[in-house]
Coordinates of N, CA and C in Angstrom, one line a residue:
M155 N 0.7 -1.2 -0.1 CA -0.2 0.2 0.2 C 0.8 1.2 0.0
E156 N 0.5 2.1 -0.8 CA 1.2 3.4 -0.9 C 1.2 4.3 0.4
K157 N 2.7 4.7 1.0 CA 2.3 5.5 2.1 C 2.1 7.0 1.7
E158 N 1.6 7.6 2.8 CA 1.4 9.2 2.6 C 1.9 9.8 3.8
Y159 N 2.7 11.1 3.6 CA 3.3 11.4 4.8 C 2.7 12.7 4.5
R160 N 2.9 13.9 5.9 CA 2.4 15.0 6.0 C 2.8 15.9 5.0
V161 N 2.4 17.0 4.7 CA 2.8 17.7 3.7 C 4.0 18.5 4.0
K162 N 5.1 18.5 3.2 CA 6.5 19.3 3.3 C 6.2 20.7 3.8
G163 N 6.9 20.8 4.8 CA 6.8 22.3 5.5 C 8.1 22.5 6.0
S164 N 8.2 23.7 6.8 CA 9.6 23.9 7.2 C 10.1 23.2 8.4
S165 N 9.2 22.7 9.3 CA 9.4 21.7 10.0 C 10.0 20.5 9.8
D166 N 9.3 19.9 8.9 CA 10.0 18.8 8.0 C 11.4 19.1 7.4
E167 N 11.6 20.3 6.8 CA 13.0 20.5 6.3 C 14.0 20.7 7.6
F168 N 13.8 21.0 8.6 CA 14.5 20.8 9.8 C 14.8 19.4 10.1
I169 N 13.7 18.7 10.1 CA 13.8 17.3 10.7 C 14.7 16.5 9.6
D170 N 14.6 16.8 8.3 CA 15.1 16.0 7.4 C 16.8 16.6 7.1
A171 N 17.0 17.7 7.5 CA 18.4 18.4 7.7 C 19.2 17.4 8.9
N172 N 18.6 17.6 9.9 CA 18.9 16.9 11.3 C 19.5 15.4 10.8
I173 N 18.5 14.7 10.2 CA 18.9 13.3 9.8 C 19.8 13.2 8.9
Q174 N 19.9 14.0 7.7 CA 21.1 13.9 6.8 C 22.4 14.3 7.5
L175 N 22.5 15.4 8.3 CA 23.7 15.5 9.1 C 24.0 14.5 9.9
A176 N 23.2 13.8 10.7 CA 23.3 12.5 11.8 C 23.9 11.5 10.7
L177 N 23.5 11.4 9.5 CA 24.1 10.4 8.7 C 25.6 10.7 8.3
A178 N 25.8 11.9 7.7 CA 27.1 12.5 7.5 C 28.1 12.2 8.7
V179 N 27.7 12.6 10.0 CA 28.7 12.3 11.0 C 29.0 11.0 11.5
V180 N 28.2 10.2 11.0 CA 28.5 8.7 11.3 C 29.3 8.4 10.2
K181 N 29.1 8.6 9.1 CA 30.3 8.3 8.2 C 31.6 8.8 8.1
K182 N 31.7 9.9 9.0 CA 32.8 10.4 8.9 C 33.7 9.9 10.1
L183 N 32.7 9.4 11.3 CA 33.4 9.0 12.6 C 33.8 7.3 11.8
Q184 N 33.1 7.0 11.1 CA 33.4 5.4 10.6 C 34.9 5.3 10.0
E185 N 35.2 6.6 9.4 CA 36.4 6.9 8.7 C 37.3 6.7 9.4
K186 N 37.4 6.8 10.8 CA 38.4 7.0 12.0 C 38.6 6.2 12.8
Q187 N 37.3 5.4 13.3 CA 37.2 4.4 14.0 C 36.0 3.6 13.7
E188 N 36.1 2.3 14.3 CA 35.0 1.6 14.3 C 33.9 2.2 15.1
T189 N 32.6 2.3 14.4 CA 31.7 2.9 14.9 C 30.1 2.3 14.7
R190 N 29.6 2.2 15.9 CA 28.1 1.0 15.5 C 27.1 2.2 16.1
A191 N 26.4 2.9 15.3 CA 25.5 3.9 15.4 C 24.2 3.7 15.5
C192 N 23.2 3.9 16.4 CA 21.9 3.8 16.4 C 21.3 5.2 16.3
L193 N 20.3 5.4 15.3 CA 19.7 6.9 15.4 C 18.4 6.5 15.9
V194 N 18.0 7.3 17.0 CA 16.9 7.1 17.7 C 15.9 8.4 17.7
F195 N 14.6 8.0 16.9 CA 13.6 8.9 16.7 C 12.6 9.1 17.6
P196 N 11.9 10.4 17.6 CA 11.0 10.4 18.8 C 9.9 9.5 19.0
D197 N 9.4 8.7 17.9 CA 8.5 7.7 18.0 C 8.3 7.0 16.7
K198 N 7.6 6.0 16.8 CA 7.7 5.1 15.6 C 7.5 5.4 14.3
P199 N 6.3 6.5 14.1 CA 5.6 7.2 13.1 C 7.1 7.7 12.4
E200 N 7.7 8.3 13.0 CA 8.9 9.6 12.6 C 10.2 8.2 12.0
M201 N 10.3 7.4 12.9 CA 11.1 6.3 12.5 C 10.8 5.6 11.2
R202 N 9.5 5.4 11.1 CA 9.3 4.7 9.6 C 9.3 5.7 8.7
R203 N 9.0 7.0 8.8 CA 9.1 8.0 7.7 C 10.3 8.1 7.2
A204 N 11.4 8.2 8.2 CA 12.9 8.5 7.7 C 13.4 7.1 7.1
S205 N 13.0 5.9 7.7 CA 13.3 4.7 6.9 C 12.8 4.7 5.5
E206 N 11.9 5.4 5.2 CA 11.4 5.3 3.8 C 12.3 6.1 3.1
L207 N 12.2 7.7 3.6 CA 12.8 8.5 3.0 C 14.5 8.5 2.9
F208 N 15.2 7.8 3.6 CA 16.7 7.8 3.6 C 16.9 6.3 3.5
K209 N 16.2 5.3 3.2 CA 16.8 3.9 3.0 C 18.0 3.8 2.3
S210 N 18.2 4.5 1.3 CA 19.4 4.1 0.4 C 20.6 4.5 1.1
A211 N 20.5 5.8 2.1 CA 21.5 6.3 2.8 C 21.6 5.4 4.0
L212 N 20.7 4.9 4.5 CA 21.0 4.0 5.7 C 21.6 2.7 5.2
D213 N 21.1 2.1 4.0 CA 21.7 0.7 3.5 C 23.4 1.1 3.6
S214 N 24.0 2.4 3.1 CA 25.2 2.7 2.6 C 26.3 2.4 4.0
I215 N 25.5 2.6 5.2 CA 26.6 2.6 6.2 C 26.6 1.2 6.9
D216 N 27.6 1.0 7.4 CA 27.9 -0.3 7.7 C 27.3 -0.3 9.2
G217 N 26.6 -1.4 10.0 CA 26.5 -1.3 11.4 C 25.2 -0.5 11.8
I218 N 24.6 0.2 11.1 CA 23.8 1.4 11.5 C 22.6 0.7 12.1
T219 N 22.0 1.1 13.2 CA 20.5 0.8 13.3 C 19.8 1.8 13.6
I220 N 18.4 1.6 13.7 CA 17.5 2.7 14.0 C 16.6 2.2 15.4
G221 N 16.1 3.1 15.9 CA 15.0 2.7 17.0 C 14.3 4.1 17.1
S222 N 13.5 4.0 18.5 CA 12.4 5.1 18.9 C 12.4 5.4 20.2
L223 N 12.0 6.3 20.8 CA 11.7 6.5 22.0 C 10.5 5.9 22.4
D224 N 9.5 5.2 21.5 CA 8.4 4.4 22.1 C 9.2 3.0 22.7
D225 N 10.2 2.9 22.6 CA 10.8 1.6 23.0 C 11.2 1.8 24.5
V226 N 11.5 3.0 24.8 CA 11.9 3.4 26.4 C 10.7 3.0 27.2
P227 N 10.8 2.6 28.3 CA 9.7 2.3 29.5 C 9.2 3.6 29.6
A228 N 7.9 3.9 29.6 CA 7.2 4.9 29.9 C 6.6 5.3 31.3
G229 N 6.3 6.4 32.0 CA 5.4 6.6 33.0 C 3.9 7.0 32.6
P230 N 3.2 7.2 33.5 CA 1.5 7.3 33.0 C 1.4 8.6 32.2
M231 N 2.1 9.8 32.3 CA 1.9 10.7 31.6 C 2.2 10.6 30.0
T232 N 3.7 9.9 29.9 CA 4.1 9.7 28.4 C 3.3 8.6 28.0
S233 N 2.9 7.7 28.6 CA 2.0 6.7 28.1 C 0.6 7.1 27.4
F234 N 0.0 8.2 28.3 CA -1.0 8.7 27.9 C -0.8 9.4 26.3
F235 N 0.2 10.0 26.1 CA 0.5 10.7 24.9 C 0.7 9.7 23.9
R236 N 1.5 8.7 24.2 CA 1.8 7.5 23.4 C 0.5 6.7 22.6
S237 N -0.5 6.6 23.8 CA -1.9 6.0 23.3 C -2.5 6.8 22.3
G238 N -2.7 8.3 22.7 CA -3.3 9.0 21.6 C -2.5 9.1 20.5
R239 N -1.4 8.9 20.4 CA -0.9 8.9 19.1 C -0.8 7.7 18.1
N240 N -0.8 6.6 19.0 CA -1.1 5.2 18.4 C -2.2 5.0 17.9
T241 N -3.2 5.5 18.6 CA -4.7 5.8 17.9 C -5.1 6.3 16.9
L242 N -4.0 7.5 16.4 CA -4.2 8.0 15.2 C -3.2 7.0 14.0
D243 N -2.5 6.2 14.4 CA -1.5 5.8 13.6 C -1.8 4.4 13.2
F244 N -2.4 4.4 11.8 CA -3.1 3.2 11.3 C -2.2 2.6 10.3
D245 N -1.0 2.9 10.4 CA -0.1 2.3 9.2 C 0.8 1.3 10.3
F246 N 0.1 0.1 10.3 CA 0.7 -0.9 11.4 C 1.8 -1.4 10.8
E247 N 1.9 -1.7 9.4 CA 2.8 -2.6 8.7 C 3.9 -1.7 8.4
D248 N 5.1 -2.2 8.8 CA 6.4 -1.6 8.2 C 7.7 -2.5 7.8
E249 N 7.4 -2.4 6.5 CA 8.3 -3.6 5.9 C 10.0 -3.2 6.0
N250 N 10.4 -2.5 6.7 CA 11.6 -1.8 7.0 C 11.9 -2.3 8.4
E251 N 11.1 -2.5 9.2 CA 11.2 -2.7 10.6 C 12.5 -3.4 11.2
D252 N 12.7 -4.4 10.5 CA 14.0 -5.5 10.7 C 15.0 -5.2 9.9
R253 N 15.1 -4.1 8.9 CA 16.0 -4.1 7.9 C 17.5 -3.7 8.5
W254 N 17.4 -2.9 9.4 CA 18.5 -2.3 10.3 C 18.8 -3.0 11.5
K255 N 18.8 -4.1 11.9 CA 19.3 -4.6 13.2 C 20.7 -5.2 13.4
S256 N 21.0 -5.4 14.3 CA 22.4 -6.0 14.6 C 22.4 -6.9 15.9
N257 N 23.4 -7.6 15.8 CA 23.5 -8.5 17.3 C 24.4 -7.7 18.2
E258 N 25.1 -7.0 17.5 CA 26.2 -6.0 18.3 C 25.6 -4.7 19.2
P259 N 25.7 -4.5 20.3 CA 25.1 -3.3 20.7 C 25.8 -2.0 20.2
P260 N 25.0 -0.6 20.0 CA 25.5 0.5 19.7 C 26.9 0.8 20.4
S261 N 27.7 1.5 19.9 CA 28.9 2.4 20.5 C 28.3 3.6 20.5
L262 N 27.4 4.1 19.9 CA 27.2 5.5 19.7 C 25.4 5.7 19.6
Y263 N 24.5 6.4 20.2 CA 23.4 6.7 20.2 C 23.2 8.3 19.6
I264 N 22.5 8.5 18.6 CA 22.3 9.9 18.0 C 20.5 10.0 18.2
F265 N 20.3 11.0 19.0 CA 18.9 11.1 19.4 C 18.4 12.5 18.3
L266 N 17.5 12.1 17.5 CA 16.8 13.0 16.6 C 15.5 13.7 16.8
N267 N 15.7 15.2 16.6 CA 14.5 16.0 16.6 C 13.2 15.7 17.4
C268 N 14.1 15.8 18.9 CA 13.4 15.3 20.2 C 12.8 17.0 20.3
S269 N 11.5 16.9 20.7 CA 10.9 18.2 21.3 C 11.4 18.1 23.0
M270 N 10.6 19.0 23.6 CA 11.0 19.1 25.2 C 10.3 17.9 25.7
R271 N 9.1 17.6 25.3 CA 8.5 16.4 26.0 C 9.0 15.2 25.8
E272 N 10.0 15.2 24.9 CA 10.8 13.6 25.0 C 12.0 13.7 25.8
L273 N 12.4 15.0 26.0 CA 13.7 14.8 26.9 C 13.9 14.0 28.0
A274 N 12.8 13.7 28.6 CA 12.7 13.0 30.1 C 12.8 11.5 29.4
N275 N 12.2 11.6 28.5 CA 12.4 9.8 28.0 C 13.7 9.6 27.7
I276 N 14.7 10.4 27.0 CA 16.1 10.1 26.6 C 16.8 10.0 28.0
E277 N 16.4 10.5 29.2 CA 16.9 10.1 30.5 C 16.3 9.0 31.0
N278 N 15.7 8.3 30.5 CA 14.9 7.2 30.6 C 13.8 7.4 32.1
A279 N 13.3 8.5 32.1 CA 12.4 9.1 33.4 C 11.4 9.6 32.7
D280 N 10.3 9.4 33.7 CA 8.7 10.1 33.1 C 9.0 11.6 33.1
L281 N 8.0 12.1 32.2 CA 8.0 13.6 31.9 C 7.7 14.4 33.0
G282 N 6.5 14.1 33.8 CA 6.2 14.4 35.2 C 5.2 15.7 34.7
L283 N 5.4 16.4 33.6 CA 4.6 17.7 33.3 C 3.9 17.6 32.3
L284 N 2.8 18.4 32.2 CA 2.2 18.2 30.9 C 2.8 19.0 29.7
G285 N 3.6 18.8 29.0 CA 4.1 19.4 27.9 C 5.8 19.6 28.2
F286 N 6.1 20.0 29.5 CA 7.3 20.2 29.4 C 8.0 19.5 30.6
P287 N 9.3 19.3 30.6 CA 10.0 18.6 31.7 C 10.1 19.8 32.7
P288 N 10.2 19.3 34.0 CA 10.8 20.3 35.2 C 12.3 20.7 34.7
K289 N 12.5 22.0 35.5 CA 13.6 22.8 35.3 C 14.9 21.8 35.7
D290 N 14.6 21.1 36.7 CA 15.7 20.2 37.0 C 16.0 19.2 36.1
L291 N 15.6 19.0 34.9 CA 16.1 17.9 34.0 C 17.5 18.9 33.2
H292 N 17.2 20.1 33.1 CA 18.2 20.8 32.9 C 19.6 20.7 33.6
Y293 N 19.1 21.2 34.7 CA 20.3 21.4 35.8 C 21.2 20.1 36.1
R294 N 20.3 19.0 36.3 CA 21.0 17.6 36.5 C 21.2 16.9 35.3
F295 N 20.8 16.9 33.9 CA 20.9 16.1 32.9 C 21.6 16.9 31.9
L296 N 21.0 18.1 31.2 CA 21.3 18.6 30.0 C 22.5 19.4 30.3
S297 N 22.5 19.9 31.4 CA 23.8 20.6 31.8 C 25.3 19.6 31.2
Q298 N 25.0 18.6 31.1 CA 26.5 17.7 31.1 C 26.8 17.4 29.7
F299 N 25.8 17.9 28.8 CA 26.1 17.6 27.3 C 27.0 19.1 26.7
T300 N 27.9 18.8 25.9 CA 29.1 19.7 25.3 C 28.1 19.8 23.7
P301 N 27.5 21.3 23.6 CA 26.9 21.4 22.3 C 28.1 21.5 21.1
L302 N 27.8 20.5 20.1 CA 28.6 20.6 19.1 C 28.2 21.5 17.7
F303 N 26.8 21.9 17.9 CA 26.5 22.7 17.0 C 25.0 23.5 17.5
Y304 N 25.0 24.8 17.5 CA 24.1 25.2 18.4 C 23.7 26.8 17.5
I305 N 22.3 26.8 17.6 CA 21.8 28.1 17.1 C 20.7 28.9 18.0
R306 N 20.8 29.8 18.1 CA 19.5 30.5 19.0 C 19.1 31.6 18.4
I307 N 18.2 32.0 17.5 CA 17.7 33.4 16.8 C 16.9 34.2 17.8
K308 N 16.9 35.3 17.8 CA 16.0 35.9 18.9 C 16.0 37.5 18.1
E309 N 14.7 37.9 18.0 CA 14.3 39.1 17.3 C 14.0 40.0 18.4
Y310 N 14.5 41.3 18.3 CA 14.1 42.5 19.3 C 13.7 43.9 18.6
S311 N 13.4 44.8 19.3 CA 12.7 45.7 19.0 C 13.1 46.9 20.3
K312 N 13.4 48.1 19.9 CA 13.8 49.4 21.0 C 13.1 50.6 20.4
T313 N 12.7 50.9 21.4 CA 12.3 52.6 21.0 C 13.2 53.5 21.1
V314 N 13.2 54.7 20.1 CA 14.2 55.6 20.1 C 13.6 56.7 20.3
A315 N 14.2 58.0 20.5 CA 13.6 59.2 20.4 C 13.3 60.0 19.2
I316 N 14.2 59.5 18.0 CA 13.9 60.0 16.7 C 13.4 59.2 15.8
A317 N 12.9 59.7 14.5 CA 12.5 58.6 13.7 C 13.6 57.4 13.2
P318 N 13.2 56.2 13.0 CA 11.8 55.8 12.9 C 11.0 55.4 14.3
Y319 N 11.9 56.0 15.5 CA 11.0 55.4 16.6 C 11.1 54.2 17.4
I320 N 10.9 53.5 16.3 CA 10.9 51.8 16.7 C 12.0 51.2 15.9
V321 N 13.2 50.7 16.5 CA 14.4 50.0 15.6 C 14.0 48.3 15.9
N322 N 13.9 47.5 14.7 CA 13.7 46.4 14.9 C 15.2 45.5 14.6
Y323 N 15.6 44.7 15.3 CA 16.9 44.0 15.1 C 16.7 42.5 15.4
S324 N 17.6 41.7 15.1 CA 17.9 40.4 15.4 C 19.0 39.9 15.3
G325 N 19.3 38.7 15.9 CA 20.8 38.0 15.7 C 20.6 36.9 16.6
A326 N 21.8 36.1 16.8 CA 21.8 34.6 17.2 C 22.9 34.4 18.1
V327 N 22.7 33.6 18.8 CA 23.9 32.8 19.5 C 24.2 31.6 18.8
F328 N 25.5 31.6 18.2 CA 26.0 30.7 17.4 C 27.1 29.7 18.1
R329 N 27.1 28.6 17.8 CA 28.5 27.6 18.1 C 28.6 26.7 17.3
Q330 N 29.8 26.4 16.6 CA 30.1 25.3 15.7 C 31.6 24.7 16.4
Y331 N 31.4 23.6 17.1 CA 32.5 22.9 17.7 C 33.6 22.5 16.6
P332 N 34.8 22.8 17.0 CA 35.5 23.1 18.4 C 35.7 25.0 18.2
G333 N 34.9 25.8 17.5 CA 35.1 27.0 17.3 C 34.5 27.6 18.7
P334 N 34.7 29.1 18.7 CA 34.0 29.7 19.9 C 32.6 29.9 20.0
W335 N 32.1 30.5 21.1 CA 30.7 31.0 21.0 C 30.7 32.4 20.2
Q336 N 29.5 32.5 19.6 CA 29.5 33.7 18.6 C 28.3 34.4 19.0
V337 N 28.0 35.6 18.8 CA 27.0 36.4 18.7 C 26.8 36.9 17.4
M338 N 26.0 36.7 16.6 CA 25.5 37.0 15.2 C 24.9 38.2 14.9
L339 N 24.9 39.0 14.2 CA 23.8 40.0 13.8 C 23.2 39.9 12.6
K340 N 22.1 39.9 12.1 CA 21.5 39.8 11.1 C 21.3 40.9 10.5
Q341 N 22.0 41.0 9.1 CA 22.0 42.2 8.1 C 20.9 42.5 7.4
A342 N 20.9 43.5 6.8 CA 19.6 43.8 5.8 C 19.6 42.8 4.6
D343 N 20.5 42.0 4.3 CA 20.4 41.0 3.0 C 20.2 39.6 3.6
G344 N 19.7 39.5 4.9 CA 19.3 38.1 5.7 C 20.7 37.4 6.2
S345 N 21.7 37.7 5.6 CA 23.0 37.0 6.2 C 23.1 37.4 7.5
Y346 N 24.3 36.8 8.3 CA 24.5 36.9 9.9 C 26.1 37.3 9.7
T347 N 26.5 38.2 10.4 CA 27.9 38.3 10.6 C 28.3 38.3 12.0
C348 N 29.3 37.8 12.5 CA 29.8 37.6 13.8 C 30.3 39.1 14.4
I349 N 29.6 39.4 15.7 CA 30.1 40.6 16.2 C 30.8 40.7 17.5
A350 N 30.8 39.1 18.0 CA 31.3 39.1 19.5 C 31.6 37.5 19.7
E351 N 33.1 37.1 20.0 CA 33.2 35.9 20.3 C 33.7 35.6 21.8
S352 N 33.3 34.3 22.5 CA 33.8 34.0 23.5 C 34.1 32.5 23.8
T353 N 34.9 32.1 24.8 CA 35.1 30.5 24.8 C 34.1 29.9 25.6
T354 N 33.4 30.8 26.4 CA 32.2 30.4 27.3 C 30.7 30.9 26.5
R355 N 29.9 30.2 26.6 CA 28.6 30.3 26.1 C 28.1 31.8 26.5
F356 N 27.5 32.5 25.6 CA 26.7 34.1 25.9 C 25.4 33.6 26.5
T357 N 25.1 34.3 27.9 CA 23.8 34.2 28.2 C 22.9 35.1 27.0
L358 N 21.6 34.9 27.1 CA 20.8 35.6 26.2 C 20.8 37.3 26.4
G359 N 21.0 37.5 27.8 CA 21.2 38.8 28.0 C 22.6 39.6 27.3
E360 N 23.7 38.7 27.7 CA 24.8 39.2 27.3 C 24.9 39.3 25.7
A361 N 24.2 38.6 25.1 CA 24.1 38.5 23.7 C 23.3 39.7 23.2
K362 N 22.4 40.0 23.8 CA 21.2 41.1 23.5 C 22.3 42.5 23.7
E363 N 23.1 42.6 24.5 CA 23.9 43.5 25.0 C 24.8 43.9 23.9
E364 N 25.5 42.8 23.2 CA 26.3 42.9 22.4 C 25.7 43.3 21.0
L365 N 24.4 43.3 20.8 CA 23.8 43.5 19.8 C 23.2 45.0 19.7
L366 N 23.1 45.5 20.8 CA 22.7 46.8 21.3 C 24.1 47.7 21.3
R367 N 25.3 47.1 21.6 CA 26.4 47.7 21.6 C 26.9 48.1 20.0
V368 N 27.0 47.2 19.0 CA 27.4 47.2 17.6 C 26.5 48.2 17.0
L369 N 25.2 48.2 17.4 CA 24.2 48.7 16.7 C 24.2 50.4 17.1
G370 N 24.9 50.8 18.2 CA 24.9 52.1 18.9 C 23.6 52.4 19.6
L371 N 23.0 51.2 20.1 CA 21.6 51.7 21.1 C 21.8 51.3 22.4
Q372 N 23.0 50.9 23.1 CA 23.0 50.9 24.5 C 22.9 52.5 25.2
E373 N 22.1 52.1 26.2 CA 21.9 53.3 27.1 C 23.4 53.6 28.0
E374 N 23.4 54.6 28.6 CA 24.5 54.9 29.5 C 24.6 54.1 30.4
E375 N 26.0 53.6 30.9 CA 26.1 52.3 31.8 C 25.5 53.0 33.2
G376 N 24.6 52.4 34.0 CA 24.3 52.9 35.3 C 23.0 54.2 35.2
S377 N 22.5 54.2 34.3 CA 21.6 55.0 33.9 C 20.1 54.4 34.1
S378 N 19.2 55.3 34.7 CA 17.9 54.7 35.0 C 17.3 54.1 33.6
L379 N 17.6 54.5 32.3 CA 17.0 54.0 31.1 C 17.5 52.6 31.0
E380 N 18.9 52.4 31.4 CA 19.4 51.1 31.4 C 18.8 50.2 32.3
F381 N 18.5 50.5 33.5 CA 17.8 49.8 34.6 C 16.4 49.3 34.2
L382 N 15.7 50.3 33.5 CA 14.5 49.9 32.9 C 14.3 48.7 32.1
R383 N 15.1 49.0 31.2 CA 15.3 48.0 30.0 C 15.9 46.6 30.4
R384 N 17.0 46.7 31.1 CA 17.5 45.3 31.7 C 16.5 44.7 32.8
G385 N 15.9 45.4 33.8 CA 15.1 44.9 35.1 C 16.4 44.6 36.0
Y386 N 16.1 43.8 37.0 CA 17.1 43.7 38.1 C 17.9 42.1 37.7
K387 N 17.0 41.4 36.5 CA 17.5 40.2 36.6 C 18.0 40.2 34.8
A388 N 19.4 39.8 34.6 CA 19.3 39.8 33.1 C 19.6 38.5 32.3
S389 N 19.2 37.2 33.3 CA 19.5 35.9 32.7 C 18.0 35.2 32.8
T390 N 18.2 34.1 32.1 CA 17.0 33.3 32.2 C 17.2 32.2 33.1
W391 N 16.2 31.5 33.8 CA 16.3 30.5 34.7 C 17.2 29.3 34.3
L392 N 17.6 29.0 33.2 CA 18.4 28.0 33.0 C 19.8 28.5 33.2
E393 N 20.1 29.8 33.2 CA 21.3 30.3 33.5 C 21.6 30.7 34.7
D394 N 20.6 29.9 35.6 CA 21.2 29.9 37.2 C 22.3 28.9 37.3
F395 N 23.5 29.4 37.4 CA 24.7 28.8 37.4 C 25.0 28.0 38.5
D396 N 24.6 28.3 39.6 CA 24.6 27.8 41.0 C 23.9 26.6 41.1
L397 N 22.8 26.2 40.5 CA 22.3 25.0 40.5 C 22.6 23.8 39.4
E398 N 23.4 24.2 38.7 CA 23.7 23.1 37.3 C 24.6 22.1 37.8
A399 N 24.7 20.8 37.4 CA 25.5 19.6 37.7 C 26.9 19.8 37.4
S400 N 26.6 20.6 36.0 CA 28.0 20.7 35.4 C 27.9 21.8 34.4
S401 N 29.1 22.5 34.0 CA 29.3 23.6 33.3 C 29.7 23.3 31.6
A402 N 29.6 22.1 31.3 CA 29.8 21.3 30.0 C 29.0 22.1 28.9
W403 N 27.6 22.5 29.4 CA 26.9 23.1 28.3 C 27.4 24.4 28.0
R404 N 27.9 25.1 28.6 CA 28.5 26.4 28.4 C 29.9 26.5 28.0
S405 N 30.5 25.4 27.9 CA 31.9 25.4 27.4 C 32.2 25.1 25.7

């Protein structure tokens, strides 16, 4: 029976790009050392979709296996989400289910395209909250990972006393290992240029200050306008460094 997948959109493009990147990484690693990689998808529908779209690429890599977080033991909240999804998943037959299996355990797991809701399953724990894991998951678990590729795009606006009165600007925090962390400014032609570098991760507040600095939009240091814009706290909850188990995520 011919299979139908959801209409191609921006989210699918990111999903497919991440899969292609993971496959390329596995090939590069295998050039340097023996690597038995397992690609882990958020659920079985995503795994089946990938196995169809990337069948040839998967066949070209020795020892690769695939799996899904549906195989991880789930608590009551996660089981609720899975049961609802499986009710709508009528495509029970999967001709590729046993195509990429191995008797040898993987030496590398790559988790692909997981949302906040699936992070707790990666840690082999229940979600605990509807839609989002607890903050402790970051402090205890995610803080131990060193980001190899990271991009966080933010858009801002600032009121000024002269025309055009409202200045819209945007930028990104970017890192490609082993390079430094960078603050990137989005230019008029849509490209990004580096305006600041650091060996440690910029907080979102620090990145915004760098953008304002290069645009000439900073208030005088210590002024009331600066305090009103910043407030008393210039960081987000996950940047509470005293609570984190590791500083690897900032290195």
